[in-house]
Amino acid sequence: MANHVYKHIELTGSSPESIEKAIKNAISKASETVHNLRWFEVGQLRGEIVGGSVAHWQVTLKVGFTLD
């Protein structure tokens, strides 16, 4: 196993569909400009309530990537 050095950033993804979709949205968007993404860690979950139902999810996560 190679030795790695990781950098991490914090992202917040959102989705009206689900927590999983909010995570996927954040990672997908970050992967457009950040390369070598390796892991994520969920830090916070939030949601918006409209009319007594969950209308939107927000998930804040740390995303780690290896340096070139």
Coordinates of N, CA and C in Angstrom, one line a residue:
M1 N 0.9 -1.2 0.0 CA 0.0 0.0 0.0 C 0.9 1.2 0.0
A2 N 0.6 2.2 -0.9 CA 1.4 3.4 -1.0 C 1.0 4.4 0.1
N3 N 2.0 5.2 0.5 CA 1.7 6.3 1.4 C 1.0 7.4 0.7
H4 N 0.0 7.9 1.3 CA -0.8 9.0 0.7 C -0.9 10.2 1.7
V5 N -1.0 11.3 1.1 CA -1.2 12.6 1.8 C -2.6 13.0 1.3
Y6 N -3.5 13.3 2.2 CA -4.8 13.8 1.8 C -5.1 15.2 2.2
K7 N -5.8 15.9 1.4 CA -6.3 17.2 1.6 C -7.8 17.0 1.7
H8 N -8.5 17.8 2.6 CA -10.0 17.7 2.6 C -10.6 19.0 2.6
I9 N -11.8 19.0 2.0 CA -12.6 20.3 1.9 C -14.0 20.0 2.5
E10 N -14.7 21.0 2.8 CA -16.1 20.8 3.3 C -17.1 21.3 2.2
L11 N -18.1 20.5 2.0 CA -19.1 20.8 1.0 C -20.5 20.7 1.6
T12 N -21.5 21.4 1.0 CA -22.9 21.1 1.4 C -23.6 20.9 0.1
G13 N -24.2 19.7 0.0 CA -25.0 19.3 -1.1 C -26.5 19.4 -0.7
S14 N -27.4 19.6 -1.7 CA -28.8 19.7 -1.4 C -29.6 18.9 -2.5
S15 N -30.8 18.5 -2.1 CA -31.7 17.8 -2.9 C -33.1 17.8 -2.4
P16 N -34.1 17.9 -3.2 CA -35.5 17.8 -2.7 C -35.9 16.3 -2.6
E17 N -35.0 15.4 -3.1 CA -35.4 14.0 -3.1 C -34.9 13.2 -1.9
S18 N -33.6 13.3 -1.5 CA -33.1 12.4 -0.4 C -31.8 12.9 0.1
I19 N -31.4 12.3 1.2 CA -30.1 12.6 1.8 C -29.0 12.1 0.8
E20 N -29.2 10.8 0.3 CA -28.3 10.2 -0.6 C -28.1 11.1 -1.9
K21 N -29.1 11.6 -2.4 CA -29.0 12.4 -3.6 C -28.3 13.7 -3.3
A22 N -28.5 14.3 -2.1 CA -27.8 15.5 -1.7 C -26.3 15.2 -1.7
I23 N -25.9 14.1 -1.1 CA -24.5 13.7 -1.1 C -23.9 13.5 -2.5
K24 N -24.6 12.8 -3.3 CA -24.2 12.5 -4.7 C -24.1 13.9 -5.5
N25 N -25.0 14.8 -5.2 CA -24.9 16.1 -5.9 C -23.6 16.8 -5.5
A26 N -23.3 16.8 -4.3 CA -22.1 17.5 -3.8 C -20.8 16.9 -4.4
I27 N -20.7 15.6 -4.3 CA -19.6 14.9 -4.8 C -19.4 15.0 -6.3
S28 N -20.6 14.9 -7.0 CA -20.5 15.0 -8.5 C -20.1 16.4 -8.9
K29 N -20.6 17.5 -8.3 CA -20.2 18.8 -8.7 C -18.7 19.0 -8.3
A30 N -18.2 18.6 -7.1 CA -16.8 18.8 -6.7 C -15.9 18.0 -7.7
S31 N -16.3 16.9 -8.2 CA -15.4 16.1 -9.1 C -15.2 16.7 -10.4
E32 N -16.0 17.8 -10.7 CA -15.7 18.5 -12.0 C -14.4 19.3 -11.9
T33 N -14.0 19.7 -10.7 CA -12.8 20.6 -10.6 C -11.8 20.0 -9.7
V34 N -12.2 19.1 -8.8 CA -11.2 18.5 -7.8 C -11.0 17.1 -8.2
H35 N -9.7 16.7 -8.4 CA -9.4 15.4 -8.9 C -8.9 14.5 -7.7
N36 N -9.0 13.2 -7.9 CA -8.5 12.2 -7.0 C -9.3 12.1 -5.7
L37 N -10.7 12.4 -5.8 CA -11.5 12.2 -4.6 C -11.5 10.8 -4.1
R38 N -11.4 10.6 -2.8 CA -11.2 9.3 -2.2 C -12.2 8.9 -1.2
W39 N -12.7 9.8 -0.4 CA -13.6 9.5 0.7 C -14.4 10.7 1.1
F40 N -15.5 10.4 1.8 CA -16.3 11.5 2.4 C -16.8 11.1 3.8
E41 N -17.1 12.1 4.6 CA -17.6 11.9 5.9 C -18.8 12.9 6.2
V42 N -19.9 12.4 6.5 CA -21.1 13.2 6.8 C -20.9 13.9 8.1
G43 N -21.1 15.2 8.1 CA -21.0 16.0 9.3 C -22.3 16.5 9.8
Q44 N -23.2 17.0 9.0 CA -24.4 17.6 9.4 C -25.5 17.3 8.4
L45 N -26.7 17.1 8.9 CA -27.9 16.9 8.1 C -28.9 18.0 8.5
R46 N -29.5 18.6 7.5 CA -30.5 19.6 7.7 C -31.7 19.4 6.7
G47 N -32.8 19.8 7.0 CA -33.9 19.7 6.1 C -34.9 20.9 6.2
E48 N -35.6 21.2 5.2 CA -36.6 22.2 5.2 C -37.9 21.6 5.3
I49 N -38.8 22.1 6.1 CA -40.2 21.6 6.3 C -41.1 22.6 5.6
V50 N -42.0 22.1 4.8 CA -43.0 22.9 4.1 C -44.3 22.2 4.2
G51 N -45.3 22.8 4.8 CA -46.6 22.2 4.9 C -46.6 20.9 5.7
G52 N -45.8 20.8 6.7 CA -45.8 19.6 7.5 C -45.0 18.4 6.9
S53 N -44.3 18.6 5.8 CA -43.5 17.5 5.2 C -42.1 18.0 4.9
V54 N -41.2 17.1 4.8 CA -39.8 17.4 4.4 C -39.9 17.8 2.9
A55 N -39.4 19.0 2.6 CA -39.4 19.5 1.2 C -38.0 19.5 0.6
H56 N -36.9 19.6 1.4 CA -35.6 19.7 0.9 C -34.6 19.2 1.9
W57 N -33.5 18.5 1.5 CA -32.4 18.0 2.3 C -31.2 18.8 2.0
Q58 N -30.4 19.1 3.1 CA -29.0 19.6 3.0 C -28.1 18.7 3.8
V59 N -27.0 18.3 3.2 CA -26.0 17.5 3.9 C -24.6 18.2 3.7
T60 N -24.0 18.4 4.9 CA -22.6 19.0 4.9 C -21.7 17.8 5.1
L61 N -20.6 17.7 4.3 CA -19.7 16.6 4.4 C -18.3 17.1 4.1
K62 N -17.3 16.4 4.7 CA -15.9 16.5 4.4 C -15.6 15.6 3.3
V63 N -14.9 16.0 2.3 CA -14.4 15.2 1.2 C -12.9 15.2 1.1
G64 N -12.3 14.0 1.1 CA -10.9 13.9 1.1 C -10.4 13.5 -0.3
F65 N -9.2 14.1 -0.7 CA -8.6 13.7 -2.0 C -7.1 13.6 -1.8
T66 N -6.5 12.8 -2.7 CA -5.0 12.7 -2.6 C -4.4 13.8 -3.4
L67 N -3.3 14.3 -3.0 CA -2.5 15.3 -3.7 C -1.7 14.7 -4.8
D68 N -1.5 15.4 -5.9 CA -0.7 14.9 -7.0 C 0.8 14.8 -6.6

